[in-house]
């Protein structure tokens, strides 16, 4: 990790401020109009389910789930200082301070585990995958998202003012890599950890998950593209990577 880390309260405060869903910057537009519709389309039936959000941050996904769940038990987990920034809209949501590499939950205790745009911040995804497998019930599922490693911070755009924008790669996307990105000038650099897309699938299959699938949807909503033409590049190159899988039912 860089000089600043997620254990620093300043980092968590500024991060939560930077992802304010009410902000109209491009990051939040893509999340609300592009990421979220696809993420929620991947979720199974949520009725009477116990659901864990790993790296819940400001509580954004938990709050959205709380309005569509029926008789759900929602649990959010993140580092203690991150939870200080969490704004929960319903009292029934439980928040647990913990490290995602060592989840403080019993085996086979959740029906669904989600994690939204967190995996590119972690070094050891294999350990997290093992923990997810351990705490999921047989037949339980996971739904996760991360920044697409083939599109983000590995190249530059050309021809953005045409109907055929082009993304020119400047790094070898077949290898795992890490690089420094600025959260903002106050905090300075933090480390992003990127893996080839096939590595995500391999990691979850190795710990025992079945039907592991990665998806790279493009932004194809004409209404969104008409209102926000600056997002047109994501109709050609996917910004997000989604990974799902199932814990096999015991024989």
PDB file of C-alpha atoms in Angstrom:
ATOM      1  CA  UNK A   1       0.000   0.000   0.000  1.00  0.00           C
ATOM      2  CA  UNK A   2       1.112   3.573  -0.535  1.00  0.00           C
ATOM      3  CA  UNK A   3       1.914   6.109   2.167  1.00  0.00           C
ATOM      4  CA  UNK A   4      -1.808   6.527   2.703  1.00  0.00           C
ATOM      5  CA  UNK A   5      -3.949   3.466   3.367  1.00  0.00           C
ATOM      6  CA  UNK A   6      -7.554   2.531   4.052  1.00  0.00           C
ATOM      7  CA  UNK A   7      -6.718   2.456   7.767  1.00  0.00           C
ATOM      8  CA  UNK A   8      -6.332   6.252   7.627  1.00  0.00           C
ATOM      9  CA  UNK A   9      -9.522   8.047   8.596  1.00  0.00           C
ATOM     10  CA  UNK A  10      -8.711  10.893   6.217  1.00  0.00           C
ATOM     11  CA  UNK A  11      -8.674   8.477   3.292  1.00  0.00           C
ATOM     12  CA  UNK A  12     -12.071   7.000   4.118  1.00  0.00           C
ATOM     13  CA  UNK A  13     -13.644  10.412   4.663  1.00  0.00           C
ATOM     14  CA  UNK A  14     -12.435  11.822   1.368  1.00  0.00           C
ATOM     15  CA  UNK A  15     -13.257   8.623  -0.505  1.00  0.00           C
ATOM     16  CA  UNK A  16     -16.852   8.657   0.702  1.00  0.00           C
ATOM     17  CA  UNK A  17     -17.133  12.324  -0.222  1.00  0.00           C
ATOM     18  CA  UNK A  18     -15.741  11.634  -3.694  1.00  0.00           C
ATOM     19  CA  UNK A  19     -18.346   8.952  -4.422  1.00  0.00           C
ATOM     20  CA  UNK A  20     -21.324  10.995  -3.223  1.00  0.00           C
ATOM     21  CA  UNK A  21     -24.196   9.591  -5.325  1.00  0.00           C
ATOM     22  CA  UNK A  22     -25.710  13.067  -5.577  1.00  0.00           C
ATOM     23  CA  UNK A  23     -22.675  14.339  -7.445  1.00  0.00           C
ATOM     24  CA  UNK A  24     -23.019  14.692 -11.224  1.00  0.00           C
ATOM     25  CA  UNK A  25     -19.394  13.845 -12.030  1.00  0.00           C
ATOM     26  CA  UNK A  26     -18.693  11.097 -14.555  1.00  0.00           C
ATOM     27  CA  UNK A  27     -17.748   8.512 -11.916  1.00  0.00           C
ATOM     28  CA  UNK A  28     -21.132   8.741 -10.244  1.00  0.00           C
ATOM     29  CA  UNK A  29     -23.067   8.977 -13.491  1.00  0.00           C
ATOM     30  CA  UNK A  30     -21.548   5.710 -14.705  1.00  0.00           C
ATOM     31  CA  UNK A  31     -22.253   4.053 -11.367  1.00  0.00           C
ATOM     32  CA  UNK A  32     -25.917   5.039 -11.186  1.00  0.00           C
ATOM     33  CA  UNK A  33     -26.801   4.752 -14.875  1.00  0.00           C
ATOM     34  CA  UNK A  34     -24.512   1.961 -16.054  1.00  0.00           C
ATOM     35  CA  UNK A  35     -23.131  -0.111 -13.166  1.00  0.00           C
ATOM     36  CA  UNK A  36     -26.186  -0.352 -10.917  1.00  0.00           C
ATOM     37  CA  UNK A  37     -28.813  -1.516 -13.430  1.00  0.00           C
ATOM     38  CA  UNK A  38     -26.614  -4.413 -14.528  1.00  0.00           C
ATOM     39  CA  UNK A  39     -25.493  -5.298 -10.997  1.00  0.00           C
ATOM     40  CA  UNK A  40     -29.061  -5.554  -9.742  1.00  0.00           C
ATOM     41  CA  UNK A  41     -30.096  -7.576 -12.780  1.00  0.00           C
ATOM     42  CA  UNK A  42     -27.645 -10.271 -11.641  1.00  0.00           C
ATOM     43  CA  UNK A  43     -29.134 -10.684  -8.165  1.00  0.00           C
ATOM     44  CA  UNK A  44     -31.223 -13.763  -7.359  1.00  0.00           C
ATOM     45  CA  UNK A  45     -34.577 -13.652  -5.597  1.00  0.00           C
ATOM     46  CA  UNK A  46     -33.925 -11.716  -2.375  1.00  0.00           C
ATOM     47  CA  UNK A  47     -36.968 -12.818  -0.380  1.00  0.00           C
ATOM     48  CA  UNK A  48     -36.134 -13.997   3.149  1.00  0.00           C
ATOM     49  CA  UNK A  49     -32.407 -13.974   2.403  1.00  0.00           C
ATOM     50  CA  UNK A  50     -29.448 -13.161   4.621  1.00  0.00           C
ATOM     51  CA  UNK A  51     -27.167 -10.903   2.567  1.00  0.00           C
ATOM     52  CA  UNK A  52     -23.648  -9.636   3.219  1.00  0.00           C
ATOM     53  CA  UNK A  53     -22.107  -6.617   1.505  1.00  0.00           C
ATOM     54  CA  UNK A  54     -18.306  -6.869   1.700  1.00  0.00           C
ATOM     55  CA  UNK A  55     -16.701  -3.433   1.637  1.00  0.00           C
ATOM     56  CA  UNK A  56     -20.016  -1.642   2.076  1.00  0.00           C
ATOM     57  CA  UNK A  57     -18.368   1.784   2.298  1.00  0.00           C
ATOM     58  CA  UNK A  58     -20.928   4.559   2.598  1.00  0.00           C
ATOM     59  CA  UNK A  59     -23.823   2.062   2.613  1.00  0.00           C
ATOM     60  CA  UNK A  60     -24.968   2.922  -0.912  1.00  0.00           C
ATOM     61  CA  UNK A  61     -25.733  -0.653  -2.033  1.00  0.00           C
ATOM     62  CA  UNK A  62     -27.213  -1.640   1.334  1.00  0.00           C
ATOM     63  CA  UNK A  63     -29.634   1.265   1.216  1.00  0.00           C
ATOM     64  CA  UNK A  64     -30.748   0.334  -2.295  1.00  0.00           C
ATOM     65  CA  UNK A  65     -31.188  -3.310  -1.279  1.00  0.00           C
ATOM     66  CA  UNK A  66     -33.235  -2.337   1.774  1.00  0.00           C
ATOM     67  CA  UNK A  67     -35.956  -0.919  -0.482  1.00  0.00           C
ATOM     68  CA  UNK A  68     -36.249  -3.933  -2.769  1.00  0.00           C
ATOM     69  CA  UNK A  69     -35.752  -6.793  -0.287  1.00  0.00           C
ATOM     70  CA  UNK A  70     -38.628  -8.636   1.320  1.00  0.00           C
ATOM     71  CA  UNK A  71     -37.904  -9.836   4.861  1.00  0.00           C
ATOM     72  CA  UNK A  72     -34.158  -9.691   4.282  1.00  0.00           C
ATOM     73  CA  UNK A  73     -31.420  -9.668   6.892  1.00  0.00           C
ATOM     74  CA  UNK A  74     -28.876  -7.151   5.549  1.00  0.00           C
ATOM     75  CA  UNK A  75     -25.330  -7.045   6.915  1.00  0.00           C
ATOM     76  CA  UNK A  76     -22.617  -4.611   5.891  1.00  0.00           C
ATOM     77  CA  UNK A  77     -18.923  -5.131   6.561  1.00  0.00           C
ATOM     78  CA  UNK A  78     -15.957  -2.816   6.167  1.00  0.00           C
ATOM     79  CA  UNK A  79     -12.929  -1.482   8.035  1.00  0.00           C
ATOM     80  CA  UNK A  80     -13.886   0.343  11.263  1.00  0.00           C
ATOM     81  CA  UNK A  81     -12.980   3.813   9.990  1.00  0.00           C
ATOM     82  CA  UNK A  82     -14.949   3.252   6.783  1.00  0.00           C
ATOM     83  CA  UNK A  83     -18.038   2.337   8.779  1.00  0.00           C
ATOM     84  CA  UNK A  84     -17.793   5.700  10.528  1.00  0.00           C
ATOM     85  CA  UNK A  85     -18.720   7.201   7.155  1.00  0.00           C
ATOM     86  CA  UNK A  86     -21.609   4.817   6.481  1.00  0.00           C
ATOM     87  CA  UNK A  87     -25.039   6.435   6.262  1.00  0.00           C
ATOM     88  CA  UNK A  88     -27.709   3.764   6.723  1.00  0.00           C
ATOM     89  CA  UNK A  89     -31.298   4.698   5.971  1.00  0.00           C
ATOM     90  CA  UNK A  90     -32.965   1.805   7.801  1.00  0.00           C
ATOM     91  CA  UNK A  91     -32.232   0.677  11.359  1.00  0.00           C
ATOM     92  CA  UNK A  92     -32.534  -3.023  10.523  1.00  0.00           C
ATOM     93  CA  UNK A  93     -29.208  -3.058   8.627  1.00  0.00           C
ATOM     94  CA  UNK A  94     -26.373  -4.495  10.720  1.00  0.00           C
ATOM     95  CA  UNK A  95     -22.848  -3.119  10.363  1.00  0.00           C
ATOM     96  CA  UNK A  96     -19.802  -5.222  11.324  1.00  0.00           C
ATOM     97  CA  UNK A  97     -16.255  -3.788  11.474  1.00  0.00           C
ATOM     98  CA  UNK A  98     -13.814  -6.347  10.046  1.00  0.00           C
ATOM     99  CA  UNK A  99     -11.107  -7.098   7.517  1.00  0.00           C
ATOM    100  CA  UNK A 100     -12.442  -8.776   4.378  1.00  0.00           C
ATOM    101  CA  UNK A 101      -9.584 -11.307   4.485  1.00  0.00           C
ATOM    102  CA  UNK A 102     -10.898 -12.750   7.768  1.00  0.00           C
ATOM    103  CA  UNK A 103     -14.676 -12.501   7.942  1.00  0.00           C
ATOM    104  CA  UNK A 104     -16.145 -12.823  11.477  1.00  0.00           C
ATOM    105  CA  UNK A 105     -19.077 -14.989  10.427  1.00  0.00           C
ATOM    106  CA  UNK A 106     -19.948 -18.661  10.871  1.00  0.00           C
ATOM    107  CA  UNK A 107     -19.677 -21.175   8.066  1.00  0.00           C
ATOM    108  CA  UNK A 108     -22.731 -21.479   5.799  1.00  0.00           C
ATOM    109  CA  UNK A 109     -24.418 -18.398   7.250  1.00  0.00           C
ATOM    110  CA  UNK A 110     -25.357 -16.254   4.209  1.00  0.00           C
ATOM    111  CA  UNK A 111     -27.577 -16.797   1.173  1.00  0.00           C
ATOM    112  CA  UNK A 112     -25.947 -14.071  -0.896  1.00  0.00           C
ATOM    113  CA  UNK A 113     -22.642 -12.189  -0.743  1.00  0.00           C
ATOM    114  CA  UNK A 114     -22.141  -9.037  -2.778  1.00  0.00           C
ATOM    115  CA  UNK A 115     -19.186  -6.711  -3.220  1.00  0.00           C
ATOM    116  CA  UNK A 116     -19.412  -3.568  -5.319  1.00  0.00           C
ATOM    117  CA  UNK A 117     -16.314  -1.967  -6.863  1.00  0.00           C
ATOM    118  CA  UNK A 118     -13.946  -3.083  -4.120  1.00  0.00           C
ATOM    119  CA  UNK A 119     -11.795  -5.911  -5.483  1.00  0.00           C
ATOM    120  CA  UNK A 120      -9.406  -3.611  -7.346  1.00  0.00           C
ATOM    121  CA  UNK A 121      -8.350  -2.227  -3.952  1.00  0.00           C
ATOM    122  CA  UNK A 122      -7.251  -5.571  -2.478  1.00  0.00           C
ATOM    123  CA  UNK A 123      -3.993  -7.482  -2.853  1.00  0.00           C
ATOM    124  CA  UNK A 124      -5.090 -10.995  -1.908  1.00  0.00           C
ATOM    125  CA  UNK A 125      -8.320 -11.788  -3.728  1.00  0.00           C
ATOM    126  CA  UNK A 126      -7.832 -15.544  -3.295  1.00  0.00           C
ATOM    127  CA  UNK A 127      -8.162 -15.308   0.504  1.00  0.00           C
ATOM    128  CA  UNK A 128     -11.318 -13.210   0.177  1.00  0.00           C
ATOM    129  CA  UNK A 129     -12.790 -15.740  -2.272  1.00  0.00           C
ATOM    130  CA  UNK A 130     -12.100 -18.547   0.223  1.00  0.00           C
ATOM    131  CA  UNK A 131     -13.834 -16.610   2.969  1.00  0.00           C
ATOM    132  CA  UNK A 132     -16.819 -15.926   0.722  1.00  0.00           C
ATOM    133  CA  UNK A 133     -17.091 -19.627  -0.055  1.00  0.00           C
ATOM    134  CA  UNK A 134     -16.865 -20.527   3.631  1.00  0.00           C
ATOM    135  CA  UNK A 135     -19.658 -18.239   4.821  1.00  0.00           C
ATOM    136  CA  UNK A 136     -22.075 -18.910   1.964  1.00  0.00           C
ATOM    137  CA  UNK A 137     -24.696 -21.592   2.404  1.00  0.00           C
ATOM    138  CA  UNK A 138     -24.726 -24.476  -0.065  1.00  0.00           C
ATOM    139  CA  UNK A 139     -26.635 -23.146  -3.057  1.00  0.00           C
ATOM    140  CA  UNK A 140     -25.741 -19.588  -2.098  1.00  0.00           C
ATOM    141  CA  UNK A 141     -24.498 -17.106  -4.669  1.00  0.00           C
ATOM    142  CA  UNK A 142     -22.100 -14.195  -4.970  1.00  0.00           C
ATOM    143  CA  UNK A 143     -22.323 -11.130  -7.185  1.00  0.00           C
ATOM    144  CA  UNK A 144     -19.340  -8.790  -7.429  1.00  0.00           C
ATOM    145  CA  UNK A 145     -18.116  -5.937  -9.557  1.00  0.00           C
ATOM    146  CA  UNK A 146     -14.776  -4.269 -10.149  1.00  0.00           C
ATOM    147  CA  UNK A 147     -13.216  -1.840 -12.559  1.00  0.00           C
ATOM    148  CA  UNK A 148     -12.606  -3.579 -15.873  1.00  0.00           C
ATOM    149  CA  UNK A 149      -8.841  -4.194 -16.020  1.00  0.00           C
ATOM    150  CA  UNK A 150      -8.775  -3.890 -19.810  1.00  0.00           C
ATOM    151  CA  UNK A 151     -10.224  -0.394 -19.920  1.00  0.00           C
ATOM    152  CA  UNK A 152      -9.210   1.490 -16.817  1.00  0.00           C
ATOM    153  CA  UNK A 153      -5.826   3.214 -16.420  1.00  0.00           C
ATOM    154  CA  UNK A 154      -4.069   1.100 -19.041  1.00  0.00           C
ATOM    155  CA  UNK A 155      -4.223   3.334 -22.086  1.00  0.00           C
ATOM    156  CA  UNK A 156      -5.721   6.441 -23.600  1.00  0.00           C
ATOM    157  CA  UNK A 157      -8.682   7.444 -25.755  1.00  0.00           C
ATOM    158  CA  UNK A 158      -8.539   8.586 -29.373  1.00  0.00           C
ATOM    159  CA  UNK A 159     -11.298   9.971 -31.599  1.00  0.00           C
ATOM    160  CA  UNK A 160     -13.648  10.753 -28.732  1.00  0.00           C
ATOM    161  CA  UNK A 161     -15.355  13.384 -30.880  1.00  0.00           C
ATOM    162  CA  UNK A 162     -16.392  10.799 -33.477  1.00  0.00           C
ATOM    163  CA  UNK A 163     -18.839   7.907 -33.539  1.00  0.00           C
ATOM    164  CA  UNK A 164     -15.903   5.472 -33.394  1.00  0.00           C
ATOM    165  CA  UNK A 165     -13.827   6.239 -30.319  1.00  0.00           C
ATOM    166  CA  UNK A 166     -10.738   4.100 -29.942  1.00  0.00           C
ATOM    167  CA  UNK A 167      -8.966   2.959 -26.790  1.00  0.00           C
ATOM    168  CA  UNK A 168      -5.216   2.495 -27.221  1.00  0.00           C
ATOM    169  CA  UNK A 169      -3.622   0.136 -24.722  1.00  0.00           C
ATOM    170  CA  UNK A 170      -0.285   1.120 -23.239  1.00  0.00           C
ATOM    171  CA  UNK A 171       0.218  -1.807 -20.847  1.00  0.00           C
ATOM    172  CA  UNK A 172       0.196  -5.565 -21.124  1.00  0.00           C
ATOM    173  CA  UNK A 173      -3.302  -6.579 -19.982  1.00  0.00           C
ATOM    174  CA  UNK A 174      -2.358 -10.270 -19.906  1.00  0.00           C
ATOM    175  CA  UNK A 175      -0.409  -9.798 -16.662  1.00  0.00           C
ATOM    176  CA  UNK A 176      -1.313  -8.910 -13.106  1.00  0.00           C
ATOM    177  CA  UNK A 177      -0.180  -5.408 -12.263  1.00  0.00           C
ATOM    178  CA  UNK A 178      -0.485  -2.629  -9.767  1.00  0.00           C
ATOM    179  CA  UNK A 179      -0.216   1.106 -10.155  1.00  0.00           C
ATOM    180  CA  UNK A 180      -0.750   4.265  -8.191  1.00  0.00           C
ATOM    181  CA  UNK A 181      -3.880   6.352  -8.637  1.00  0.00           C
ATOM    182  CA  UNK A 182      -4.754   9.624  -6.930  1.00  0.00           C
ATOM    183  CA  UNK A 183      -7.859   9.591  -4.787  1.00  0.00           C
ATOM    184  CA  UNK A 184      -7.345  13.338  -4.869  1.00  0.00           C
ATOM    185  CA  UNK A 185      -4.468  15.727  -4.278  1.00  0.00           C
ATOM    186  CA  UNK A 186      -5.116  15.848  -0.538  1.00  0.00           C
ATOM    187  CA  UNK A 187      -4.839  12.126   0.019  1.00  0.00           C
ATOM    188  CA  UNK A 188      -2.387  11.355  -2.754  1.00  0.00           C
ATOM    189  CA  UNK A 189      -1.812   7.950  -4.364  1.00  0.00           C
ATOM    190  CA  UNK A 190      -3.365   4.623  -3.457  1.00  0.00           C
ATOM    191  CA  UNK A 191      -2.592   1.348  -5.110  1.00  0.00           C
ATOM    192  CA  UNK A 192      -4.888  -0.327  -7.650  1.00  0.00           C
ATOM    193  CA  UNK A 193      -4.459  -4.073  -8.152  1.00  0.00           C
ATOM    194  CA  UNK A 194      -5.486  -5.300 -11.569  1.00  0.00           C
ATOM    195  CA  UNK A 195      -5.725  -8.900 -12.771  1.00  0.00           C
ATOM    196  CA  UNK A 196      -6.465 -10.344 -16.203  1.00  0.00           C
ATOM    197  CA  UNK A 197     -10.177 -11.055 -16.553  1.00  0.00           C
ATOM    198  CA  UNK A 198      -9.618 -14.818 -16.783  1.00  0.00           C
ATOM    199  CA  UNK A 199      -7.834 -14.645 -13.417  1.00  0.00           C
ATOM    200  CA  UNK A 200     -11.027 -13.557 -11.664  1.00  0.00           C
ATOM    201  CA  UNK A 201     -12.810 -16.651 -12.942  1.00  0.00           C
ATOM    202  CA  UNK A 202      -9.874 -18.886 -12.039  1.00  0.00           C
ATOM    203  CA  UNK A 203      -9.630 -17.601  -8.457  1.00  0.00           C
ATOM    204  CA  UNK A 204     -13.276 -18.314  -7.669  1.00  0.00           C
ATOM    205  CA  UNK A 205     -13.266 -21.709  -9.360  1.00  0.00           C
ATOM    206  CA  UNK A 206     -10.160 -22.737  -7.436  1.00  0.00           C
ATOM    207  CA  UNK A 207     -11.860 -22.203  -4.069  1.00  0.00           C
ATOM    208  CA  UNK A 208     -14.818 -24.372  -5.122  1.00  0.00           C
ATOM    209  CA  UNK A 209     -17.450 -22.149  -6.720  1.00  0.00           C
ATOM    210  CA  UNK A 210     -19.502 -23.500  -9.627  1.00  0.00           C
ATOM    211  CA  UNK A 211     -20.926 -21.701 -12.647  1.00  0.00           C
ATOM    212  CA  UNK A 212     -18.447 -18.850 -12.248  1.00  0.00           C
ATOM    213  CA  UNK A 213     -19.109 -16.243 -14.912  1.00  0.00           C
ATOM    214  CA  UNK A 214     -17.512 -12.928 -15.846  1.00  0.00           C
ATOM    215  CA  UNK A 215     -19.413 -10.326 -17.835  1.00  0.00           C
ATOM    216  CA  UNK A 216     -18.354  -7.052 -19.467  1.00  0.00           C
ATOM    217  CA  UNK A 217     -21.552  -5.240 -20.427  1.00  0.00           C
ATOM    218  CA  UNK A 218     -21.461  -2.141 -22.582  1.00  0.00           C
ATOM    219  CA  UNK A 219     -23.580   0.928 -21.945  1.00  0.00           C
ATOM    220  CA  UNK A 220     -26.398   0.608 -24.485  1.00  0.00           C
ATOM    221  CA  UNK A 221     -29.196   2.744 -23.004  1.00  0.00           C
ATOM    222  CA  UNK A 222     -30.036   5.253 -25.748  1.00  0.00           C
ATOM    223  CA  UNK A 223     -31.753   7.621 -23.303  1.00  0.00           C
ATOM    224  CA  UNK A 224     -28.656   7.752 -21.101  1.00  0.00           C
ATOM    225  CA  UNK A 225     -26.323   8.184 -24.070  1.00  0.00           C
ATOM    226  CA  UNK A 226     -28.522  10.920 -25.513  1.00  0.00           C
ATOM    227  CA  UNK A 227     -28.518  12.881 -22.250  1.00  0.00           C
ATOM    228  CA  UNK A 228     -24.862  12.228 -21.385  1.00  0.00           C
ATOM    229  CA  UNK A 229     -22.874  11.986 -24.636  1.00  0.00           C
ATOM    230  CA  UNK A 230     -19.634  12.008 -22.634  1.00  0.00           C
ATOM    231  CA  UNK A 231     -20.448   8.410 -21.680  1.00  0.00           C
ATOM    232  CA  UNK A 232     -20.562   7.246 -25.316  1.00  0.00           C
ATOM    233  CA  UNK A 233     -17.091   5.706 -25.014  1.00  0.00           C
ATOM    234  CA  UNK A 234     -18.557   3.079 -22.684  1.00  0.00           C
ATOM    235  CA  UNK A 235     -20.831   1.873 -25.467  1.00  0.00           C
ATOM    236  CA  UNK A 236     -17.619   0.699 -27.162  1.00  0.00           C
ATOM    237  CA  UNK A 237     -15.404  -0.246 -24.203  1.00  0.00           C
ATOM    238  CA  UNK A 238     -16.750  -1.696 -20.925  1.00  0.00           C
ATOM    239  CA  UNK A 239     -15.846   0.175 -17.755  1.00  0.00           C
ATOM    240  CA  UNK A 240     -16.937  -2.608 -15.388  1.00  0.00           C
ATOM    241  CA  UNK A 241     -16.319  -6.296 -14.836  1.00  0.00           C
ATOM    242  CA  UNK A 242     -18.956  -8.412 -13.060  1.00  0.00           C
ATOM    243  CA  UNK A 243     -18.219 -11.838 -11.587  1.00  0.00           C
ATOM    244  CA  UNK A 244     -20.850 -14.276 -10.283  1.00  0.00           C
ATOM    245  CA  UNK A 245     -20.890 -17.832  -9.010  1.00  0.00           C
ATOM    246  CA  UNK A 246     -22.715 -20.434  -6.927  1.00  0.00           C
ATOM    247  CA  UNK A 247     -21.656 -22.586  -4.010  1.00  0.00           C
ATOM    248  CA  UNK A 248     -22.634 -26.097  -4.992  1.00  0.00           C
ATOM    249  CA  UNK A 249     -25.461 -27.691  -3.035  1.00  0.00           C
ATOM    250  CA  UNK A 250     -24.232 -30.498  -0.846  1.00  0.00           C
ATOM    251  CA  UNK A 251     -24.947 -33.994  -2.192  1.00  0.00           C
TER     252      UNK A 251
END
